[in-house]
XYZ file of N, CA and C in Angstrom:
759
model
N 92.428 322.218 74.822
C 93.835 321.820 74.856
C 94.058 320.706 73.851
N 95.036 320.904 72.970
C 95.372 319.938 71.935
C 96.840 319.546 72.107
N 97.092 318.249 72.309
C 98.448 317.764 72.557
C 98.775 316.636 71.591
N 99.991 316.655 71.048
C 100.496 315.558 70.231
C 101.637 314.900 70.991
N 101.689 313.567 70.961
C 102.727 312.807 71.665
C 103.502 311.997 70.640
N 104.826 312.132 70.651
C 105.656 311.411 69.691
C 106.885 310.855 70.405
N 107.659 310.073 69.676
C 108.862 309.478 70.248
C 109.232 308.200 69.520
N 110.456 307.749 69.714
C 110.934 306.520 69.091
C 110.118 305.324 69.574
N 109.930 304.349 68.683
C 109.245 303.133 69.078
C 109.922 302.461 70.259
N 109.132 302.005 71.222
C 109.672 301.280 72.360
C 109.995 302.124 73.573
N 109.842 303.453 73.470
C 110.191 304.305 74.614
C 109.052 304.401 75.633
N 107.881 303.857 75.306
C 106.752 303.948 76.224
C 105.806 305.095 75.897
N 105.820 305.526 74.649
C 104.992 306.649 74.209
C 103.502 306.357 74.381
N 103.077 305.162 73.995
C 101.653 304.837 74.105
C 101.245 304.654 75.565
N 102.123 304.081 76.373
C 101.819 303.971 77.808
C 101.655 305.358 78.423
N 102.580 306.276 78.074
C 102.459 307.642 78.582
C 101.164 308.293 78.102
N 100.852 308.138 76.815
C 99.618 308.726 76.276
C 98.404 308.204 77.026
N 98.378 306.897 77.279
C 97.221 306.317 77.970
C 97.114 306.823 79.395
N 98.257 306.965 80.078
C 98.235 307.490 81.450
C 97.748 308.934 81.469
N 98.173 309.713 80.489
C 97.729 311.104 80.396
C 96.234 311.176 80.121
N 95.762 310.357 79.205
C 94.335 310.342 78.858
C 93.493 309.937 80.059
N 93.898 308.876 80.741
C 93.127 308.408 81.898
C 93.192 309.404 83.058
N 94.333 310.083 83.222
C 94.446 311.083 84.283
C 93.515 312.256 84.013
N 93.451 312.696 82.773
C 92.540 313.778 82.405
C 91.092 313.343 82.606
N 90.793 312.126 82.229
C 89.447 311.586 82.425
C 89.086 311.547 83.910
N 90.021 311.112 84.744
C 89.777 311.023 86.188
C 89.538 312.394 86.807
N 90.101 313.435 86.159
C 89.908 314.800 86.668
C 88.617 315.429 86.153
N 87.840 314.661 85.375
C 86.556 315.146 84.893
C 86.573 315.753 83.510
N 87.731 315.691 82.825
C 87.817 316.262 81.486
C 87.266 315.292 80.451
N 86.692 315.826 79.396
C 86.278 315.020 78.246
C 87.437 314.985 77.258
N 87.826 313.780 76.846
C 89.032 313.607 76.045
C 88.696 312.895 74.738
N 89.194 313.436 73.633
C 89.158 312.747 72.351
C 90.566 312.256 72.072
N 90.754 310.941 72.101
C 92.071 310.330 71.901
C 92.190 309.852 70.461
N 93.309 310.188 69.835
C 93.555 309.803 68.451
C 94.772 308.894 68.407
N 94.567 307.633 68.023
C 95.681 306.699 67.851
C 96.161 306.831 66.412
N 97.227 307.623 66.225
C 97.757 307.887 64.891
C 99.038 307.112 64.621
N 99.355 306.158 65.484
C 100.536 305.317 65.295
C 100.086 303.947 64.792
N 100.409 303.594 63.547
C 99.943 302.315 62.998
C 100.395 301.106 63.800
N 101.487 301.221 64.549
C 102.036 300.075 65.274
C 101.635 300.032 66.751
N 100.837 300.999 67.180
C 100.467 301.066 68.592
C 99.037 300.576 68.795
N 98.681 300.341 70.037
C 97.293 300.025 70.358
C 96.892 300.843 71.571
N 96.576 302.074 71.326
C 96.222 302.980 72.404
C 94.953 302.548 73.105
N 94.009 301.968 72.356
C 92.733 301.568 72.946
C 92.931 300.560 74.069
N 93.789 299.591 73.858
C 94.058 298.589 74.894
C 94.725 299.237 76.099
N 95.663 300.152 75.845
C 96.358 300.812 76.945
C 95.419 301.698 77.756
N 94.428 302.273 77.099
C 93.439 303.091 77.807
C 92.511 302.221 78.647
N 92.299 300.979 78.190
C 91.424 300.069 78.926
C 90.075 299.869 78.286
N 89.965 300.139 76.983
C 88.704 299.976 76.267
C 88.467 298.508 75.965
N 87.304 298.020 76.333
C 86.951 296.625 76.083
C 86.840 296.365 74.581
N 87.311 295.199 74.146
C 87.238 294.845 72.729
C 88.169 295.659 71.861
N 89.256 296.171 72.451
C 90.178 297.048 71.715
C 90.727 296.372 70.466
N 90.944 295.049 70.554
C 91.553 294.347 69.429
C 90.651 294.300 68.200
N 89.352 294.557 68.385
C 88.403 294.479 67.267
C 88.135 295.834 66.605
N 88.771 296.895 67.083
C 88.558 298.217 66.497
C 89.220 298.265 65.122
N 88.444 298.594 64.108
C 88.955 298.663 62.740
C 89.547 300.050 62.491
N 90.806 300.136 62.062
C 91.382 301.447 61.749
C 90.623 302.131 60.618
N 90.507 303.432 60.708
C 89.766 304.180 59.689
C 90.394 304.006 58.314
N 91.721 303.899 58.248
C 92.386 303.748 56.958
C 92.010 302.443 56.254
N 91.398 301.488 56.983
C 90.989 300.217 56.389
C 89.493 300.157 56.098
N 88.778 301.253 56.366
C 87.338 301.305 56.105
C 87.115 301.715 54.650
N 87.197 300.754 53.744
C 87.188 301.051 52.311
C 85.901 301.722 51.855
N 84.767 301.269 52.354
C 83.500 301.863 51.932
C 83.399 303.314 52.385
N 83.845 303.579 53.616
C 83.806 304.946 54.134
C 84.727 305.850 53.317
N 85.922 305.372 53.018
C 86.883 306.178 52.256
C 86.324 306.508 50.874
N 85.715 305.512 50.224
C 85.128 305.751 48.901
C 83.959 306.728 48.999
N 83.118 306.556 50.022
C 81.962 307.436 50.198
C 82.390 308.889 50.381
N 83.446 309.113 51.185
C 83.828 310.484 51.527
C 84.755 311.123 50.492
N 85.566 310.345 49.803
C 86.518 310.923 48.849
C 86.127 310.695 47.394
N 85.195 309.760 47.178
C 84.763 309.387 45.832
C 85.911 308.789 45.019
N 86.783 308.086 45.712
C 87.879 307.377 45.052
C 88.135 306.075 45.788
N 88.615 305.078 45.063
C 88.873 303.778 45.658
C 90.146 303.814 46.509
N 90.084 303.267 47.710
C 91.293 303.169 48.532
C 92.389 302.418 47.783
N 93.616 302.861 47.962
C 94.745 302.232 47.288
C 95.133 302.925 46.007
N 94.262 303.781 45.497
C 94.591 304.507 44.273
C 95.461 305.710 44.611
N 96.339 306.060 43.704
C 97.239 307.193 43.902
C 97.069 308.141 42.724
N 96.947 309.415 43.002
C 96.684 310.385 41.950
C 95.226 310.324 41.533
N 94.919 310.776 40.331
C 93.537 310.780 39.874
C 92.745 311.879 40.552
N 91.435 311.796 40.415
C 90.549 312.819 40.956
C 89.809 312.288 42.176
N 89.854 313.018 43.264
C 89.034 312.708 44.427
C 88.919 313.967 45.273
N 87.965 313.945 46.202
C 87.725 315.111 47.044
C 88.918 315.342 47.963
N 89.434 316.558 47.950
C 90.548 316.902 48.826
C 90.081 317.447 50.165
N 88.787 317.718 50.289
C 88.223 318.230 51.545
C 86.976 317.430 51.909
N 87.153 316.133 52.182
C 85.986 315.281 52.450
C 85.305 315.643 53.768
N 84.030 315.300 53.873
C 83.265 315.536 55.094
C 83.772 314.603 56.185
N 84.120 315.165 57.333
C 84.649 314.353 58.439
C 84.073 314.759 59.786
N 83.284 315.833 59.847
C 82.874 316.369 61.140
C 81.991 315.425 61.943
N 81.358 314.449 61.260
C 80.499 313.494 61.962
C 81.247 312.252 62.436
N 82.489 312.075 61.999
C 83.197 310.821 62.273
C 83.588 310.626 63.738
N 83.994 311.671 64.475
C 84.316 311.416 65.882
C 83.165 310.823 66.681
N 81.951 311.226 66.390
C 80.808 310.656 67.108
C 80.460 309.266 66.589
N 80.587 309.053 65.291
C 80.177 307.785 64.688
C 81.183 306.660 64.905
N 82.467 306.982 64.905
C 83.489 305.942 64.837
C 84.310 305.771 66.103
N 84.033 306.525 67.136
C 84.844 306.447 68.356
C 84.430 305.273 69.234
N 85.443 304.576 69.771
C 85.205 303.667 70.889
C 85.174 304.519 72.154
N 84.466 304.055 73.185
C 84.234 304.919 74.345
C 84.596 304.230 75.657
N 85.076 305.072 76.569
C 85.357 304.652 77.944
C 85.155 305.872 78.832
N 84.111 305.836 79.648
C 83.780 306.960 80.537
C 83.738 308.260 79.733
N 84.590 309.250 80.053
C 84.580 310.523 79.327
C 85.532 310.537 78.132
N 85.977 309.356 77.705
C 86.966 309.257 76.632
C 86.313 308.730 75.360
N 86.591 309.411 74.248
C 86.292 308.885 72.916
C 87.627 308.627 72.225
N 87.750 307.487 71.553
C 89.015 307.118 70.930
C 88.792 306.701 69.487
N 89.626 307.251 68.599
C 89.599 306.890 67.190
C 90.963 306.327 66.795
N 90.956 305.238 66.051
C 92.193 304.619 65.568
C 92.337 304.909 64.080
N 93.362 305.677 63.714
C 93.515 306.081 62.322
C 94.070 304.964 61.454
N 95.075 304.241 61.939
C 95.714 303.227 61.116
C 96.762 303.835 60.215
N 97.384 302.996 59.389
C 98.449 303.453 58.501
C 98.019 303.413 57.053
N 98.731 304.166 56.239
C 98.519 304.155 54.794
C 99.585 303.269 54.188
N 99.176 302.140 53.624
C 100.132 301.116 53.206
C 100.816 301.418 51.876
N 100.203 302.264 51.040
C 100.779 302.514 49.726
C 101.232 303.963 49.623
N 102.371 304.164 48.999
C 102.787 305.512 48.674
C 103.661 306.177 49.705
N 103.752 305.637 50.912
C 104.610 306.235 51.931
C 104.016 307.473 52.549
N 104.800 308.090 53.438
C 104.341 309.282 54.133
C 104.096 310.398 53.138
N 102.972 311.077 53.315
C 102.673 312.223 52.475
C 102.114 311.846 51.114
N 101.752 310.584 50.897
C 101.237 310.201 49.589
C 99.913 310.897 49.322
N 99.684 311.177 48.048
C 98.423 311.790 47.645
C 97.482 310.658 47.275
N 96.730 310.169 48.245
C 95.834 309.053 48.046
C 94.595 309.275 48.904
N 93.500 308.602 48.613
C 92.258 308.839 49.354
C 92.379 308.614 50.852
N 93.072 307.527 51.263
C 93.207 307.246 52.689
C 93.920 308.377 53.412
N 95.071 308.795 52.867
C 95.851 309.855 53.486
C 95.061 311.155 53.546
N 94.345 311.459 52.487
C 93.550 312.695 52.438
C 92.466 312.698 53.501
N 91.783 311.557 53.673
C 90.723 311.478 54.681
C 91.297 311.617 56.088
N 92.406 310.930 56.364
C 93.002 310.994 57.703
C 93.492 312.403 58.027
N 94.120 313.045 57.065
C 94.616 314.405 57.305
C 93.449 315.367 57.537
N 92.377 315.215 56.766
C 91.203 316.070 56.958
C 90.586 315.849 58.332
N 90.574 314.588 58.773
C 90.005 314.279 60.083
C 90.852 314.895 61.198
N 92.170 314.765 61.116
C 93.040 315.350 62.134
C 92.886 316.869 62.148
N 92.802 317.477 60.975
C 92.618 318.930 60.898
C 91.328 319.350 61.593
N 90.250 318.616 61.345
C 88.973 318.929 61.995
C 89.074 318.771 63.510
N 89.683 317.675 63.944
C 89.779 317.392 65.378
C 90.566 318.495 66.100
N 91.659 318.928 65.490
C 92.521 319.922 66.132
C 91.914 321.313 66.084
N 91.282 321.666 64.976
C 90.819 323.041 64.799
C 89.392 323.273 65.282
N 88.548 322.239 65.271
C 87.120 322.489 65.480
C 86.508 321.807 66.698
N 87.210 320.896 67.343
C 86.614 320.178 68.474
C 86.885 320.908 69.783
N 85.956 320.780 70.729
C 86.070 321.471 72.014
C 86.698 320.610 73.104
N 86.749 319.287 72.881
C 87.331 318.433 73.913
C 88.848 318.638 74.009
N 89.400 318.108 75.083
C 90.845 317.909 75.123
C 91.180 316.840 74.083
N 92.162 317.105 73.245
C 92.569 316.152 72.212
C 93.994 315.681 72.501
N 94.175 314.367 72.576
C 95.489 313.763 72.748
C 95.745 312.877 71.540
N 96.812 313.169 70.789
C 97.154 312.391 69.598
C 98.424 311.601 69.846
N 98.309 310.277 69.809
C 99.462 309.390 69.950
C 100.028 309.176 68.550
N 101.118 309.903 68.226
C 101.697 309.866 66.889
C 102.763 308.774 66.805
N 103.199 308.473 65.561
C 104.362 307.605 65.424
C 105.616 308.461 65.609
N 106.784 307.945 65.239
C 108.023 308.684 65.483
C 108.205 309.785 64.436
N 107.163 310.516 64.206
C 107.107 311.616 63.263
C 105.782 312.320 63.491
N 105.433 313.215 62.613
C 104.191 313.978 62.800
C 103.485 314.128 61.459
N 103.427 313.015 60.692
C 102.997 313.106 59.305
C 101.556 313.565 59.135
N 100.708 313.361 60.122
C 99.314 313.758 59.978
C 99.100 315.249 60.238
N 100.117 315.926 60.743
C 99.975 317.349 61.037
C 100.507 318.188 59.876
N 99.810 319.266 59.560
C 100.261 320.226 58.564
C 100.447 321.579 59.220
N 100.798 322.569 58.409
C 101.044 323.902 58.962
C 99.812 324.471 59.650
N 98.632 324.247 59.061
C 97.412 324.794 59.655
C 97.093 324.188 61.007
N 97.279 322.874 61.113
C 96.963 322.207 62.376
C 98.047 322.452 63.414
N 99.300 322.564 62.979
C 100.412 322.759 63.924
C 100.208 324.014 64.758
N 99.640 325.057 64.149
C 99.431 326.311 64.882
C 98.431 326.145 66.013
N 97.559 325.145 65.901
C 96.534 324.943 66.919
C 96.928 323.907 67.968
N 98.051 323.224 67.772
C 98.533 322.256 68.759
C 99.211 323.018 69.891
N 98.739 322.821 71.105
C 99.297 323.555 72.241
C 100.711 323.106 72.575
N 100.949 321.793 72.525
C 102.290 321.282 72.819
C 102.521 319.976 72.079
N 103.761 319.758 71.688
C 104.222 318.470 71.201
C 105.065 317.861 72.311
N 104.618 316.738 72.855
C 105.316 316.061 73.942
C 106.120 314.908 73.350
N 107.430 314.954 73.498
C 108.306 313.927 72.942
C 108.792 313.044 74.083
N 108.446 311.765 74.011
C 108.832 310.814 75.059
C 110.193 310.227 74.703
N 111.104 310.263 75.667
C 112.443 309.718 75.451
C 112.800 308.790 76.609
N 113.748 307.910 76.355
C 114.328 307.087 77.399
C 115.838 307.327 77.403
N 116.528 306.997 78.472
C 117.980 307.192 78.489
C 118.645 306.326 77.421
N 119.136 306.936 76.367
C 119.757 306.194 75.270
C 119.998 307.094 74.074
N 121.027 306.804 73.312
C 121.433 307.659 72.191
C 120.378 307.698 71.087
N 119.805 306.537 70.737
C 118.840 306.524 69.637
C 117.601 307.328 69.972
N 117.181 307.260 71.203
C 116.020 308.028 71.638
C 116.295 309.522 71.543
N 117.495 309.929 71.917
C 117.887 311.340 71.836
C 117.928 311.797 70.375
N 118.499 310.960 69.499
C 118.557 311.306 68.075
C 117.151 311.469 67.502
N 116.226 310.591 67.924
C 114.852 310.684 67.438
C 114.199 311.982 67.895
N 114.456 312.396 69.130
C 113.903 313.654 69.633
C 114.375 314.826 68.784
N 115.653 314.824 68.414
C 116.181 315.888 67.564
C 115.523 315.861 66.191
N 115.322 314.670 65.660
C 114.677 314.521 64.349
C 113.236 315.028 64.392
N 112.523 314.677 65.450
C 111.132 315.127 65.584
C 111.081 316.654 65.675
N 112.014 317.245 66.417
C 112.033 318.707 66.510
C 112.270 319.343 65.142
N 113.152 318.741 64.348
C 113.399 319.266 63.009
C 112.135 319.203 62.157
N 111.437 318.061 62.195
C 110.187 317.935 61.440
C 109.158 318.955 61.911
N 109.074 319.139 63.231
C 108.103 320.074 63.789
C 108.415 321.510 63.374
N 109.699 321.849 63.340
C 110.069 323.218 62.986
C 109.688 323.548 61.553
N 109.661 322.538 60.700
C 109.321 322.762 59.295
C 107.865 323.169 59.107
N 107.010 322.845 60.057
C 105.600 323.248 59.957
C 105.237 324.285 61.022
N 106.247 324.835 61.670
C 106.010 325.926 62.609
C 105.580 325.503 63.994
N 105.807 324.222 64.346
C 105.438 323.743 65.679
C 106.680 323.809 66.576
N 106.711 324.787 67.450
C 107.900 325.027 68.273
C 107.663 324.784 69.762
N 106.415 324.533 70.152
C 106.104 324.323 71.571
C 106.319 322.846 71.903
N 107.558 322.503 72.211
C 107.961 321.112 72.391
C 108.459 320.909 73.816
N 108.023 319.814 74.443
C 108.502 319.463 75.770
C 108.892 317.992 75.792
N 109.895 317.687 76.593
C 110.409 316.324 76.716
C 109.821 315.649 77.953
N 109.435 314.380 77.798
C 109.034 313.534 78.916
C 110.048 312.399 79.009
N 110.801 312.356 80.082
C 111.763 311.279 80.286
C 111.067 310.064 80.877
N 111.246 308.907 80.245
C 110.571 307.680 80.696
C 111.605 306.601 81.026
N 111.182 305.620 81.816
C 112.025 304.491 82.218
C 113.259 304.969 82.977
N 113.041 305.919 83.865
C 114.132 306.527 84.607
C 114.483 305.671 85.824
N 115.722 305.193 85.880
C 116.156 304.294 86.957
C 116.774 305.034 88.135
N 117.035 306.308 87.960
C 117.632 307.065 89.052
C 118.078 308.430 88.574
N 118.722 309.147 89.480
C 119.149 310.519 89.190
C 120.111 310.579 88.006
N 120.950 309.543 87.840
C 121.925 309.551 86.744
C 121.235 309.526 85.388
N 120.081 308.846 85.281
C 119.335 308.834 84.012
C 118.751 310.210 83.712
N 118.229 310.882 84.716
C 117.721 312.240 84.531
C 118.839 313.160 84.046
N 119.988 313.079 84.676
C 121.109 313.946 84.302
C 121.598 313.651 82.894
N 121.577 312.382 82.497
C 121.980 312.008 81.139
C 121.089 312.696 80.110
N 119.787 312.632 80.322
C 118.866 313.247 79.366
C 118.978 314.770 79.378
N 119.098 315.353 80.552
C 119.228 316.814 80.630
C 120.508 317.290 79.956
N 121.569 316.506 80.071
C 122.852 316.902 79.482
C 122.805 316.834 77.956
N 122.184 315.773 77.429
C 122.173 315.580 75.983
C 121.006 316.290 75.294
N 120.028 316.732 76.054
C 118.894 317.486 75.489
C 118.769 318.815 76.232
N 119.896 319.469 76.407
C 119.944 320.653 77.265
C 119.157 321.838 76.721
N 118.906 321.853 75.406
C 118.168 322.978 74.837
C 116.686 322.673 74.659
N 116.197 321.602 75.285
C 114.769 321.288 75.325
C 114.202 321.658 76.694
N 112.903 321.900 76.734
C 112.194 322.036 78.004
C 111.713 320.660 78.444
N 111.880 320.346 79.727
C 111.439 319.062 80.262
C 110.128 319.237 81.018
N 109.158 318.378 80.694
C 107.893 318.379 81.425
C 108.024 317.589 82.718
N 108.765 316.492 82.684
C 108.931 315.672 83.876
C 109.536 314.324 83.544
N 109.643 313.474 84.562
C 110.286 312.175 84.423
C 109.383 311.093 85.015
N 109.369 309.951 84.338
C 108.567 308.809 84.777
C 109.524 307.698 85.197
N 109.410 307.207 86.420
C 110.349 306.169 86.864
C 110.115 304.841 86.157
N 111.176 304.049 86.057
C 111.020 302.680 85.568
C 110.062 301.954 86.498
N 109.035 301.349 85.931
C 107.940 300.810 86.742
C 107.588 299.406 86.265
N 107.923 298.405 87.065
C 107.621 297.011 86.719
C 106.118 296.774 86.564
N 105.311 297.600 87.231
C 103.859 297.414 87.149
C 103.332 297.643 85.733
N 104.033 298.448 84.933
C 103.608 298.664 83.552
C 103.778 297.395 82.728
N 104.851 296.656 83.001
C 105.058 295.379 82.320
C 103.984 294.385 82.746
N 103.684 294.369 84.030
C 102.638 293.474 84.539
C 101.287 293.814 83.930
N 101.015 295.104 83.744
C 99.749 295.522 83.148
C 99.633 295.009 81.724
N 100.737 295.096 80.972
C 100.727 294.627 79.590
C 100.496 293.119 79.540
N 101.136 292.376 80.427
C 100.958 290.923 80.456
C 99.535 290.540 80.848
N 98.931 291.340 81.728
C 97.583 291.045 82.203
C 96.502 291.616 81.287
N 96.904 292.431 80.308
C 95.937 293.018 79.390
C 95.071 294.094 80.032
N 95.635 294.843 80.982
C 94.879 295.912 81.627
C 95.569 297.246 81.358
N 94.870 298.324 81.622
C 95.445 299.642 81.413
C 96.539 299.913 82.438
N 97.657 300.533 82.022
C 98.688 300.925 82.991
C 98.141 301.812 84.101
N 97.114 302.588 83.792
C 96.542 303.493 84.787
C 95.957 302.721 85.964
N 95.454 301.523 85.709
C 94.798 300.737 86.752
C 95.788 300.018 87.670
N 97.088 300.183 87.422
C 98.077 299.607 88.329
C 98.315 300.495 89.547
N 97.986 301.780 89.422
C 98.178 302.756 90.511
C 99.632 302.759 90.996
N 100.553 302.555 90.057
C 101.967 302.520 90.398
C 102.624 303.885 90.335
N 103.948 303.933 90.529
C 104.664 305.215 90.536
C 104.600 305.952 89.206
N 104.473 305.239 88.087
C 104.363 305.912 86.790
C 103.078 306.722 86.713
N 102.003 306.177 87.264
C 100.724 306.889 87.275
C 100.856 308.190 88.056
N 101.458 308.110 89.230
C 101.636 309.302 90.062
C 102.515 310.333 89.361
N 103.539 309.876 88.636
C 104.441 310.806 87.948
C 103.712 311.569 86.853
N 102.851 310.889 86.105
C 102.105 311.566 85.037
C 101.082 312.526 85.638
N 100.421 312.111 86.698
C 99.464 313.014 87.354
C 100.156 314.282 87.842
N 101.417 314.161 88.263
C 102.164 315.327 88.736
C 102.526 316.279 87.604
N 102.488 315.789 86.358
C 102.809 316.635 85.211
C 101.637 317.481 84.734
N 100.452 317.222 85.242
C 99.249 317.841 84.698
C 99.327 319.369 84.726
N 99.853 319.925 85.806
C 99.940 321.370 85.918
C 100.834 321.965 84.839
N 101.963 321.306 84.568
C 102.879 321.798 83.552
C 102.312 321.698 82.153
N 101.484 320.683 81.916
C 100.887 320.511 80.600
C 99.900 321.639 80.300
N 99.158 322.055 81.307
C 98.077 323.009 81.075
C 98.524 324.462 81.198
N 99.805 324.710 81.448
C 100.290 326.101 81.531
C 100.273 326.758 80.155
C-alpha cells in the first residue's frame, strides 16, 4: 500500500500522517515514512528520538555528488539522471519500532521541477520507494505533489488530501486535484480535520461535494498539548487518534 498525504500548510497534514503511520505500526505493519515537506517535521510527530538532528537528504552534499556525479546547487550540465538509490532506505532511515523514516528536505535553487542533482536524486528515490518497496509507504507531501511523476502516480494507491473548514483549504484541495490529474493520479480522498461539530462536516461536504471523504477528525486540544510537550500526537490517546484508527478500513479498500 502506497499513500501520499497533501494539503494546505497548517491544516494538520503532518499530525494526520503521523497518526496514520503510528496506527499502522500498532497494527503490526512495517511502514516506510517519507517526509517530503520541507517545512514539516514528521519525525518528531511520529515520536522518533533526536528528530531535530536528522539531516535532510537534499542537504547531504557528499551523497548527492557520489550518486549523481555533480555538485549540489548546480543547474543543467551533465549528471546521472538515474542515480543508485535502492540502498538508501536502509542506510538513511531513522527508526521507531516497525517504522523507517526518511526526510527528503527541499531543493533551494531552481524551484519546483528544477533540473539539478538534488531534485534528480530525490525524484529517483521516491520512484524507487513507490515502485519497488514492499512496505506500506506513507509520503507526507507539501501542498503539491512535486516529487511524484506519471510513473510513480500509477503506483500510488490513494492521495489523501487533508482539509479544515475554510475557503483557502478548499481551494488548495481543488488545486491539488488539478495537479494530480495532470499525472494521472485520480484516486483522491478527503480527510476533514479540526472538526468542531456537524456544521463543519456539512460545510466541507457541501463545498467538496464531488470528492470522496475518508473521514473526519475532531478538533482535539490534546494535539496542541502534544506539540507543546514534544511528544507524538499518537501518544495522547485522544479522540483524533481514535478517528484515524477508524479510517483504517477505508484506506485499505
